Coordinates of C-alpha atoms (C1' of nucleotides) in Angstrom, one line a residue:
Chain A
X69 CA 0.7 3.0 13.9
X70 CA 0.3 6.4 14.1
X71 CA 3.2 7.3 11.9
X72 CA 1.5 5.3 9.3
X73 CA -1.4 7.3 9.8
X74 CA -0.2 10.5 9.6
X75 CA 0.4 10.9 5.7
X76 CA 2.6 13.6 4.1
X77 CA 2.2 15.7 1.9
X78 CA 3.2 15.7 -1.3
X79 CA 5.1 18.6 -2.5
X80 CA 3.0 20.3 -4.9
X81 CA 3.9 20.7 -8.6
X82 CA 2.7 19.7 -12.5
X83 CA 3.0 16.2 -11.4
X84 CA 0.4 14.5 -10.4
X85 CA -1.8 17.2 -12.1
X86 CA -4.2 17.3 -14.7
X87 CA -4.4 20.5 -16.5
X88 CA -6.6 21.1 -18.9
X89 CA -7.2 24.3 -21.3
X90 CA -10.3 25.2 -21.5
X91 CA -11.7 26.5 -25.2
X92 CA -11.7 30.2 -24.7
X93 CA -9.8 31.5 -22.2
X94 CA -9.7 35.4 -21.9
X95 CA -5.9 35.4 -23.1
X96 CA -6.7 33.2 -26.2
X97 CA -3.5 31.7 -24.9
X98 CA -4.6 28.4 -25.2
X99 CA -3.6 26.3 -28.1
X100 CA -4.8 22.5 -27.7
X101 CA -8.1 21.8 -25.9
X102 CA -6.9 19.6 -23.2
X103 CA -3.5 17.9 -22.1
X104 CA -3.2 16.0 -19.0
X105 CA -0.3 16.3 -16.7
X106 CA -0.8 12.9 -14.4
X107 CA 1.6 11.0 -12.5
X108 CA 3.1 8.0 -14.0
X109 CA 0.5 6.0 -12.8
X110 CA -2.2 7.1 -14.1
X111 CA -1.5 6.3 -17.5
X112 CA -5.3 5.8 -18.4
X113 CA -6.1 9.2 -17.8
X114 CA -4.8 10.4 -20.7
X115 CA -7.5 11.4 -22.8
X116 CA -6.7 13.9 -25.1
X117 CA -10.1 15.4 -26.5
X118 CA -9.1 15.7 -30.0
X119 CA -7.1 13.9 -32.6
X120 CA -4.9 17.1 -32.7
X121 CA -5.0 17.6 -28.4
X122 CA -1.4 17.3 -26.9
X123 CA -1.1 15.5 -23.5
X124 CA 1.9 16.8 -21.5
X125 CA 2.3 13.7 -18.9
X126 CA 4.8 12.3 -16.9
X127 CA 6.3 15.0 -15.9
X128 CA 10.1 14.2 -14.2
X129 CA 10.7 16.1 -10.7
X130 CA 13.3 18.2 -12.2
X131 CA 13.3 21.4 -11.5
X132 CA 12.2 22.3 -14.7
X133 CA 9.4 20.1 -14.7
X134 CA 9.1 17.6 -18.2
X135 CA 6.3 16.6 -19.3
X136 CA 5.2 14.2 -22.1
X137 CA 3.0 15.8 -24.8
X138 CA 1.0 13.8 -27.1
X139 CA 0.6 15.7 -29.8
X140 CA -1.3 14.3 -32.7
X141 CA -0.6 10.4 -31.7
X142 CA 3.1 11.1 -31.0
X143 CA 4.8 11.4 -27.7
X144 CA 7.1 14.2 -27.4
X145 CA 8.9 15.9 -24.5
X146 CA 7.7 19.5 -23.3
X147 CA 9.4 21.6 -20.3
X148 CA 7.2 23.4 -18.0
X149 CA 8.9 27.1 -18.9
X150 CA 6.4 28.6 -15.9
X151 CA 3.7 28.0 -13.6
X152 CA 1.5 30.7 -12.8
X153 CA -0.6 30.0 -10.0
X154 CA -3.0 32.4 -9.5
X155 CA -4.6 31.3 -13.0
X156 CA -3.4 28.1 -12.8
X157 CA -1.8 28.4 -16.3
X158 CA 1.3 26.1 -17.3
X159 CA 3.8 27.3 -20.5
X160 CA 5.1 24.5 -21.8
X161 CA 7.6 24.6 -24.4
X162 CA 7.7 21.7 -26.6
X163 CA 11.4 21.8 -28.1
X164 CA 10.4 19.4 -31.2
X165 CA 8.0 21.2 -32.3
X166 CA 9.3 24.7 -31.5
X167 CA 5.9 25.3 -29.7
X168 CA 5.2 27.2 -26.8
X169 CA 1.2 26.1 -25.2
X170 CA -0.4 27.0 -22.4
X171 CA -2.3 24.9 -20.5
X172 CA -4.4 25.5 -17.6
X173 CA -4.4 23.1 -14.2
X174 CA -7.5 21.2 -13.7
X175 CA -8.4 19.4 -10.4
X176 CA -6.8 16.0 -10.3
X177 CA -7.9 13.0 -7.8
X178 CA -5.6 13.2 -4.8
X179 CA -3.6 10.3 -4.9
X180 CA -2.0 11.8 -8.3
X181 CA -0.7 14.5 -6.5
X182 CA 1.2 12.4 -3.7
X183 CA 4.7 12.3 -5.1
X184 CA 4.7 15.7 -6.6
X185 CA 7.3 18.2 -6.4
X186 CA 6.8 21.7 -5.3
X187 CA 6.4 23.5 -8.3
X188 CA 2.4 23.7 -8.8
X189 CA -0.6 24.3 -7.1
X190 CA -2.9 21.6 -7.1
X191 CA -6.4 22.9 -6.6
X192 CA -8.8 20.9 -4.8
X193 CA -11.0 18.2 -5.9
X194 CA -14.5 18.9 -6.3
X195 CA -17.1 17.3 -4.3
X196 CA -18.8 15.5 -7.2
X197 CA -15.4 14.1 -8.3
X198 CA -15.3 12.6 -4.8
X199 CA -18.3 11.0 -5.0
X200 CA -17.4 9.3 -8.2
X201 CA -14.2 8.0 -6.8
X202 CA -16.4 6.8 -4.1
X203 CA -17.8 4.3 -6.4
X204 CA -14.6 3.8 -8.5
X205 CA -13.2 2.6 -5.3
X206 CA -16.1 -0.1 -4.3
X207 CA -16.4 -1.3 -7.8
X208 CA -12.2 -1.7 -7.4
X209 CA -12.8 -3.4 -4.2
X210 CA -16.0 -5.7 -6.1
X211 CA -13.7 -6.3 -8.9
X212 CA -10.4 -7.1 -6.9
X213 CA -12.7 -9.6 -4.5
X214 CA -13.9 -11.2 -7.4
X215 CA -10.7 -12.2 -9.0
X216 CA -8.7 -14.9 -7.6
X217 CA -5.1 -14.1 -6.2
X218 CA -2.9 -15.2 -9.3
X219 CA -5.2 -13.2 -11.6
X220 CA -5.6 -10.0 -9.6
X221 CA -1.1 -10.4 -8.5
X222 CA 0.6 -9.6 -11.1
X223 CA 4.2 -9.5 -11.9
X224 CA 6.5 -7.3 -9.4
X225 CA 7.4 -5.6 -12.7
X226 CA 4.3 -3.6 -13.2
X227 CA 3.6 -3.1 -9.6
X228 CA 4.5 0.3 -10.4
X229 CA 1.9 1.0 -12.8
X230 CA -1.3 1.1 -11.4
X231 CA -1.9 3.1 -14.5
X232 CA -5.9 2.6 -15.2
X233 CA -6.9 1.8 -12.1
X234 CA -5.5 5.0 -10.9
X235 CA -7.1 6.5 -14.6
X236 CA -9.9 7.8 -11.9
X237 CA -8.1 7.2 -8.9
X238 CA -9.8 5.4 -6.3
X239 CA -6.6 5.3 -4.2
X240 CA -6.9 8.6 -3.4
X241 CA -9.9 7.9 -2.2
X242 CA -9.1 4.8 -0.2
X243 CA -6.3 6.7 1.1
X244 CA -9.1 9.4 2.6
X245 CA -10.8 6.6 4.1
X246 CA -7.7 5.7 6.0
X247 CA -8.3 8.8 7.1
X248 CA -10.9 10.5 8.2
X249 CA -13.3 10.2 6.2
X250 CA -13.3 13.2 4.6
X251 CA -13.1 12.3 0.9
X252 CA -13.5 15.3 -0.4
X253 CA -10.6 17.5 1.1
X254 CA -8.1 17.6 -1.6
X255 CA -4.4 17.5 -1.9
X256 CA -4.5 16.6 1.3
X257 CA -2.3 13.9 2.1
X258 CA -0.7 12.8 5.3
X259 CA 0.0 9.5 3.9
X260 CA 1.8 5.8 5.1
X261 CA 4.4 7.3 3.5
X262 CA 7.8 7.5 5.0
X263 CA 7.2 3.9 6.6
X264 CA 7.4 1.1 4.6
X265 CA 3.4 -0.2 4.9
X266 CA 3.1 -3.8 4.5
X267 CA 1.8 -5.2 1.2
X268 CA 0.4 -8.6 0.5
X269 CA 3.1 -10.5 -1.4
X270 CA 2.1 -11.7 -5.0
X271 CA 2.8 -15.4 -6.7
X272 CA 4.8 -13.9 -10.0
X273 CA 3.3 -14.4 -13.1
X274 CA 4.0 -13.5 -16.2
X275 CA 2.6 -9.8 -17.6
X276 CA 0.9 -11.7 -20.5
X277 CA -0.8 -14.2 -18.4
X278 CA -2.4 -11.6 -16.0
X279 CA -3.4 -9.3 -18.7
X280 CA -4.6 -12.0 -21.0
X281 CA -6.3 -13.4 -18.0
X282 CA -7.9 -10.4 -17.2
X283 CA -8.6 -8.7 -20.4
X284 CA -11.8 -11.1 -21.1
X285 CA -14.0 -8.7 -23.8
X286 CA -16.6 -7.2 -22.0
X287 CA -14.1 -6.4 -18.6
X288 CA -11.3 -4.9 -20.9
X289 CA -11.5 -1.0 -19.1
X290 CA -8.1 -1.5 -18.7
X291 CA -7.4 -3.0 -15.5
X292 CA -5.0 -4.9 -17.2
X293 CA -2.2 -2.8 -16.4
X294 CA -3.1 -1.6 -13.2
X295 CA -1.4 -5.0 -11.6
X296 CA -1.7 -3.1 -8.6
X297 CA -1.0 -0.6 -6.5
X298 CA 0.0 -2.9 -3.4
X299 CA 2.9 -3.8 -5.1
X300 CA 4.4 -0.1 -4.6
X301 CA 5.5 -1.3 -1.1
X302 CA 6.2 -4.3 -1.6
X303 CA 9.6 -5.2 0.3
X304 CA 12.4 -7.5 -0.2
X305 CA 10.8 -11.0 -1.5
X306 CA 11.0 -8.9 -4.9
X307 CA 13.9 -7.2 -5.7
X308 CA 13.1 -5.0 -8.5
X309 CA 15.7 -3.1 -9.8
X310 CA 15.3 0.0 -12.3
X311 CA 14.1 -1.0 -15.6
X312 CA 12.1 -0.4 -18.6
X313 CA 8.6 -1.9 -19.3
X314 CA 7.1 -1.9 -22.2
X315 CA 3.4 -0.7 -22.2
X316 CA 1.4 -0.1 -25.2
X317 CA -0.6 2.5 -25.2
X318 CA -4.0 3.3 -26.9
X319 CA -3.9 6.1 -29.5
X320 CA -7.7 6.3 -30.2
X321 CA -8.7 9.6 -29.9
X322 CA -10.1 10.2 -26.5
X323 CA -8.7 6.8 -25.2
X324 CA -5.1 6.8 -24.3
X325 CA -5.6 3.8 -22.6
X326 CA -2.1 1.9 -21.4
X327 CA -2.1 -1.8 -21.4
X328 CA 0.6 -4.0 -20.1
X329 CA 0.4 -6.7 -23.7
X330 CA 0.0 -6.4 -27.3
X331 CA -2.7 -9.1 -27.1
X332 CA -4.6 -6.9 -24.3
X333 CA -4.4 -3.5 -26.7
X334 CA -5.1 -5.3 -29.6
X335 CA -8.3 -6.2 -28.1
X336 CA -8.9 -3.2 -26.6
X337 CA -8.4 -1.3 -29.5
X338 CA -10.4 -3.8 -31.7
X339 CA -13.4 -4.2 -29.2
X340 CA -13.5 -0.9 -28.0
X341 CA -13.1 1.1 -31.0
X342 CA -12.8 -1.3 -34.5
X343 CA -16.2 -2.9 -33.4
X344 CA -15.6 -7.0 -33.3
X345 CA -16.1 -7.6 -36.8
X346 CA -15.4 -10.6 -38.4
X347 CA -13.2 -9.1 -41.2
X348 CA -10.1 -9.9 -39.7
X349 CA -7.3 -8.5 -42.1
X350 CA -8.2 -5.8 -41.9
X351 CA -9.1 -5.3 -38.5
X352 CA -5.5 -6.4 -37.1
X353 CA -3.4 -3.7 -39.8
X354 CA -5.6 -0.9 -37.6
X355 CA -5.7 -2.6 -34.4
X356 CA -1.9 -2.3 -34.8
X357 CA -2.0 1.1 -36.3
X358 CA -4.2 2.6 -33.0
X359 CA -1.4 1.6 -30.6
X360 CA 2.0 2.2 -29.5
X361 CA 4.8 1.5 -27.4
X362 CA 5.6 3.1 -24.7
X363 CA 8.7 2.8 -22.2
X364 CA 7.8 3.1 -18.9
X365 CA 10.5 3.5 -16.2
X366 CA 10.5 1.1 -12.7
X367 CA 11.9 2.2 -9.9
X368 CA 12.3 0.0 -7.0
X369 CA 10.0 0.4 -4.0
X370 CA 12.8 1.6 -1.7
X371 CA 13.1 4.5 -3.6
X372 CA 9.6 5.3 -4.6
X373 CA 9.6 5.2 -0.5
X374 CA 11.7 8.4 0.0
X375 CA 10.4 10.2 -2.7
X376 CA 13.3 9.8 -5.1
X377 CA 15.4 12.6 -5.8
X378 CA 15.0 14.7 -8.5
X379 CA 17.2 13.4 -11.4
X380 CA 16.6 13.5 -14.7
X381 CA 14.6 11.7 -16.8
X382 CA 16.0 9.6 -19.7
X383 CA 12.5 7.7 -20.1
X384 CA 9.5 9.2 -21.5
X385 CA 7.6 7.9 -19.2
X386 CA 8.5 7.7 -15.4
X387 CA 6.9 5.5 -13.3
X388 CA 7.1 7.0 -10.3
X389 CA 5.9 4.3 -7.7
X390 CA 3.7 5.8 -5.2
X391 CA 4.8 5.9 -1.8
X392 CA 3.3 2.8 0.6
X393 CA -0.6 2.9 0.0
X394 CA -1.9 1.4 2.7
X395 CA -5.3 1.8 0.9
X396 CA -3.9 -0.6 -1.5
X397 CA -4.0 -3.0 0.9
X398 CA -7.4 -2.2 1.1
X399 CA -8.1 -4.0 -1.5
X400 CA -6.4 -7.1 -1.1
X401 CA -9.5 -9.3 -1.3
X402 CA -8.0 -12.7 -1.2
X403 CA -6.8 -12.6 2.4
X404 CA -10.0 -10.8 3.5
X405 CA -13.1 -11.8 4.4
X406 CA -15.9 -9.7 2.3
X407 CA -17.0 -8.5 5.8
X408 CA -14.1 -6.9 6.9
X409 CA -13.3 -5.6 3.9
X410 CA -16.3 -3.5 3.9
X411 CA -15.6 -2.8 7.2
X412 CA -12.4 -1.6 6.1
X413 CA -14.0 0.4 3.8
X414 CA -16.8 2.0 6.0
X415 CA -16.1 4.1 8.7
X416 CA -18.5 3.5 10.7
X417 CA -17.4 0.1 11.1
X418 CA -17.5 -0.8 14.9
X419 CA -14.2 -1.1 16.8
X420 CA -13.2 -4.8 18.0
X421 CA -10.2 -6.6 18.7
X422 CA -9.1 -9.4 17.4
X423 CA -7.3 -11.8 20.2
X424 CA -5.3 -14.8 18.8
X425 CA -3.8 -16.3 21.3
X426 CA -1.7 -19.5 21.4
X427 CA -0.5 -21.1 24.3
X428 CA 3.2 -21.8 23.2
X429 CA 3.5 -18.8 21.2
X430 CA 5.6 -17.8 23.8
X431 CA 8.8 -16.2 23.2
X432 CA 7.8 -16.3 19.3
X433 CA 4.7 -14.4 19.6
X434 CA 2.3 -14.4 22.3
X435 CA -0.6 -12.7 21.2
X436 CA -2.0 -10.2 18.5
X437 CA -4.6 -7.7 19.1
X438 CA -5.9 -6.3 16.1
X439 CA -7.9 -3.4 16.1
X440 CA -11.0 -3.8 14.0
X441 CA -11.9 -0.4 12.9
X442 CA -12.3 1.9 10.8
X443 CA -8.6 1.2 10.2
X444 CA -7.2 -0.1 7.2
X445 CA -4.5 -1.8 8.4
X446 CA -7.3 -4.3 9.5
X447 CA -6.8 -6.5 6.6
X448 CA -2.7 -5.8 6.4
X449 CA -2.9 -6.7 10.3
X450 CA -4.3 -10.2 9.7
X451 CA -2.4 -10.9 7.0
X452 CA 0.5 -10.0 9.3
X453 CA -0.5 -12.6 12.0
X454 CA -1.0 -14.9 10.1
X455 CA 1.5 -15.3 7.9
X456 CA 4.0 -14.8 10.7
X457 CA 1.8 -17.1 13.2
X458 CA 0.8 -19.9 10.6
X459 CA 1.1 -22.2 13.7
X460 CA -1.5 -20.4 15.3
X461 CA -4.5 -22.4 15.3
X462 CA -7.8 -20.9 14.1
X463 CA -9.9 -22.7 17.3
X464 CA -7.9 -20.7 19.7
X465 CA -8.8 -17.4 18.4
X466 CA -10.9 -15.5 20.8
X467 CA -13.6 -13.4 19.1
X468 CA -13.3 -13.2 15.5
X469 CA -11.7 -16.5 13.4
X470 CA -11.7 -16.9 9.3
X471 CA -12.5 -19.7 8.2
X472 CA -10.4 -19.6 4.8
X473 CA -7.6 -20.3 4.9
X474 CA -4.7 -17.5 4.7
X475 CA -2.4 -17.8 1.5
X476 CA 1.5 -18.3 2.5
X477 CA 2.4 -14.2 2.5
X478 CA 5.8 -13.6 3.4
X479 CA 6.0 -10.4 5.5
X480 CA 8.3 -8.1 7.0
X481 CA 8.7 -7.7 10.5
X482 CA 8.2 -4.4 10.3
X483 CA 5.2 -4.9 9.4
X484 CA 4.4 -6.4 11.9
X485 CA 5.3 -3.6 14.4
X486 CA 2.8 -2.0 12.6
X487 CA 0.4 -3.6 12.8
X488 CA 0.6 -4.8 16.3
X489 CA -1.6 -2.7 18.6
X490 CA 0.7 -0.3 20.6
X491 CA 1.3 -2.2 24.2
X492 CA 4.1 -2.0 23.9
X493 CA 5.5 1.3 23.8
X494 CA 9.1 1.0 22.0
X495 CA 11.6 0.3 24.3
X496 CA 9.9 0.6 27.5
X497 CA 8.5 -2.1 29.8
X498 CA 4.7 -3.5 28.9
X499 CA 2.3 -2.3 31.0
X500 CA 1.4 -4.1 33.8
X501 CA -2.3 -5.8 32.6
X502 CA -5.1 -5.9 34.8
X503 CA -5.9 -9.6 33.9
X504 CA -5.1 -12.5 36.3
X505 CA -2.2 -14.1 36.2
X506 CA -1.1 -18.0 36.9
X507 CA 0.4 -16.6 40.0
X508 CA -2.3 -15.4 41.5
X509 CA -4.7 -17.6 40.3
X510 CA -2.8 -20.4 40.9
X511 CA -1.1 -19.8 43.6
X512 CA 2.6 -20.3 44.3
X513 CA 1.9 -23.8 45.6
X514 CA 0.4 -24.6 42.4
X515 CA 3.5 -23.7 40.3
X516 CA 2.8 -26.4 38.3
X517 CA -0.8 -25.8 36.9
X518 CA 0.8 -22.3 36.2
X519 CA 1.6 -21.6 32.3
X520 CA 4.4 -22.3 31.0
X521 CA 5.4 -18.8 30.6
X522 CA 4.6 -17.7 34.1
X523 CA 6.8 -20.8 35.3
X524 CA 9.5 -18.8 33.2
X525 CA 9.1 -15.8 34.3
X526 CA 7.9 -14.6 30.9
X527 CA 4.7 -12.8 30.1
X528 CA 1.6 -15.1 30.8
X529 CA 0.4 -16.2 27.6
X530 CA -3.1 -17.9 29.6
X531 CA -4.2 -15.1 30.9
X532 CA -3.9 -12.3 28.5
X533 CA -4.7 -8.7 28.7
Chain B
dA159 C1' 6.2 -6.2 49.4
dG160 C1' 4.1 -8.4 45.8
dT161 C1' 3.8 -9.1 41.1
dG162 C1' 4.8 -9.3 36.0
dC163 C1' 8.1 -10.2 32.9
dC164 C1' 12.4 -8.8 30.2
dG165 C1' 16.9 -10.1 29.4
dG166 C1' 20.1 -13.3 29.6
dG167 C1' 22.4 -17.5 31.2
dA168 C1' 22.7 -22.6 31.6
dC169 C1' 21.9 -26.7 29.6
Chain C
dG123 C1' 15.5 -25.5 21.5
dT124 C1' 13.8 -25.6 26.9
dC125 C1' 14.2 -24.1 31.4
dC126 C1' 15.5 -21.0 34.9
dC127 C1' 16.3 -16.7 37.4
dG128 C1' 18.3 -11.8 38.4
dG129 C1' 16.6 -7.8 38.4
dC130 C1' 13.7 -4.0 37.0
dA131 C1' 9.2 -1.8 36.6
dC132 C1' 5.0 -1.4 38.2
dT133 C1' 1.1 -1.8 41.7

DNA sequence: AGTGCCGGGAC
DNA sequence: GTCCCGGCACT
């Protein structure tokens, strides 16, 4: 538990940063307005001020870092030539172009600079940008509640692009609550990283169906392509294998917006920027004309996991998947009861325990004590049980029961080591429980009213600790 | 010594 | 799978 508490830090370098270039700096240096360097997730964020702004992202954790520069509507490839950290000023060198632009590093949301390498400083976050992740993240957890599990799972496939959503990056800030609390520290991550963090499982779908589903007028911000995070760790049920996705990507100046279907961008671009006129012909020649393709790159959670070695990049666009966010899980609404969401959510939320206890569990399980605090790994916890325990019976819980019913989530055993509550320290004998046992209560005479387990010599699943 | 229960064996 | 128990850890 611990371990999956204690996050790591990301090596610090252009990805996973936002650098911006400011109009005037004192060197004049600066050619473009703004670019973005973000991590492959955060495909959203791309917002390049000005028709004519470049937007290095995605850069590859080469040495010599890559980055994708949008320069005029057009992707092309740029190498980070140096990093100057003092001013925070990036040379990139943009080989088809035979440019050379400076950029300056602007203060990204955390989460974007988890899987970076260790070529850039990343300053810290400003207060006020913490406060407005604090609301991207409830309205994420409002919005994920509010969807039902098909709509809100997507695919495996585009687990690893949690692009929009992470457009502002609430994770970042999910991951703080995990924490301490302290949203507004900065590139500060000690994350569920090395371990493998549980994830909910998701019902496959098919990319169009979620994003069609989802991308009703009014709630097209792009969420479409966000799938979700939660994915990043999922384990074995989906063996994802390296691939390329197609997104399609937003080339309305100041939008950059990344959607997972043509039918999603087409609205987007039509609602959001064409206006939803009737003149149809039109309106679809430039709906197409205001998007494009882009590649994105999957790698399968395993390797998102260790960080990936540096190889290059053949993609334009990597999709780095993030390591385990146990904040994800945060925001697995169907499983969770509002409640303990929020609790999940607010740190102040009391500490409990959860005792589910089952008389023949014996020898399969015999109890789970969930610790109900400020703890993410509430809701990952429950899930856990029950999905490993669905012969657990709801009645027989002790202190806290849900009365809806848990959707069939298959789970990884390590997961549920972690989410266990440490009793049992690994390899070494439980420790003796101050509870009753059938023996004494019962008496040796009485074997038989003991439990079944004390009659077996096994831990005594009627009087738990 | 008494107790709890893990690990493993017998069926 | 159930049932039992040797033996260890702990009180």
């Amino acid at each position: 538990m611990a371990t999956v508490l204690s996050r790591r830090l990301g090596k610090r370098s252009l990805l996973g940063t936002r650098v911006s270039a400011p109009g005037a700096l004192a060197d004049g240096v600066l050619a473009a307005p703004q670019i973005h360097t973000v991590l492959p997730d955060d495909l959203s964020c791309l917002q390049p001020a000005e028709e004519s702004s470049q937007a290095p992202r995605f850069p590859s954790p080469s040495r010599r870092q890559q980055v994708l520069v949008t320069y005029n509507g057009q992707d092309c490839t740029g190498l980070v030539e140096q990093h100057n950290p003092p001013s925070d000023k990036v040379k990139v060198l943009q080989p088809e172009q035979s440019l050379h632009t400076c950029w300056r590093l602007q203060d990204v949301p955390e989460v974007l600079q988890r899987s970076v390498s260790d070529s850039i400083d990343v300053p810290k976050r400003k207060a006020d940008a913490a406060v407005e992740m604090d609301e991207m993240v409830a309205a994420m957890v409002l919005t994920s509640l509010s969807c039902s599990p098909v709509v809100q799972s997507p695919p495996a496939s585009e687990s690893s692009i949690p692009s929009s959503r992470a457009a502002c990056d609430p994770w970042k800030e999910s991951g703080d609550v995990s924490d301490s609390g302290s949203s507004t520290t900065s590139g500060h991550w000690s994350g569920g990283s090395d371990i493998s963090t549980p994830s909910p499982p998701h019902p496959e779908g098919s990319p169009k169906h979620s994003s069609e589903a989802l991308s009703s007028p009014p709630a097209d911000d792009g969420f479409e392509t966000d799938s979700d995070p939660f994915l990043l760790d999922e384990p074995a049920p989906r063996k994802r294998k390296n691939s390329v996705k197609v997104m399609y990507k937003c080339l309305w100046p100041n939008c950059g917006k990344v959607l997972r279907s043509i039918v999603g961008i087409k609205r987007h671009v039509k609602t959001q920027h064409l206006g939803d006129s009737a003149d149809s012909d039109q309106r679809k020649r430039e709906e197409d004309f205001y998007y494009t393709e882009v590649q994105v790159k999957e790698e399968p959670a395993s390797e998102a996991t260790t960080n990936t070695s540096p190889t290059s990049v053949s993609a334009p666009i990597i999709i780095h998947q993030a390591l385990a966010k146990p904040e994800a899980l945060l925001v697995e609404p169907p499983v969770l009861e509002p409640a303990l969401a929020s609790s999940a959510l607010s740190q102040s939320a009391p500490s409990s325990f959860w005792h589910i206890q089952a008389d023949h569990a014996y020898q399969a399980l015999p109890s789970i004590q969930i610790p109900v605090s400020p703890h993410i790994f509430t809701s990952i916890s429950w899930a856990t049980a029950t999905s490993t325990l669905p012969s657990l019976s709801p009645v027989r819980s002790r202190s806290l029961s849900f009365s809806e019913p848990q959707p069939p989530t298959p789970m990884l055993k390590s997961h549920l080591i972690l989410a266990s509550p440490p009793r049992v320290p690994l390899g070494t004998r439980k420790v003796r429980g101050e509870a009753k046992k059938c023996r004494k209560v019962y008496g040796i005479e009485h074997r038989d009213q003991w439990c079944t387990a004390c009659r077996w010599k096994k831990a005594c699943q009627r009087f738990l600790d």
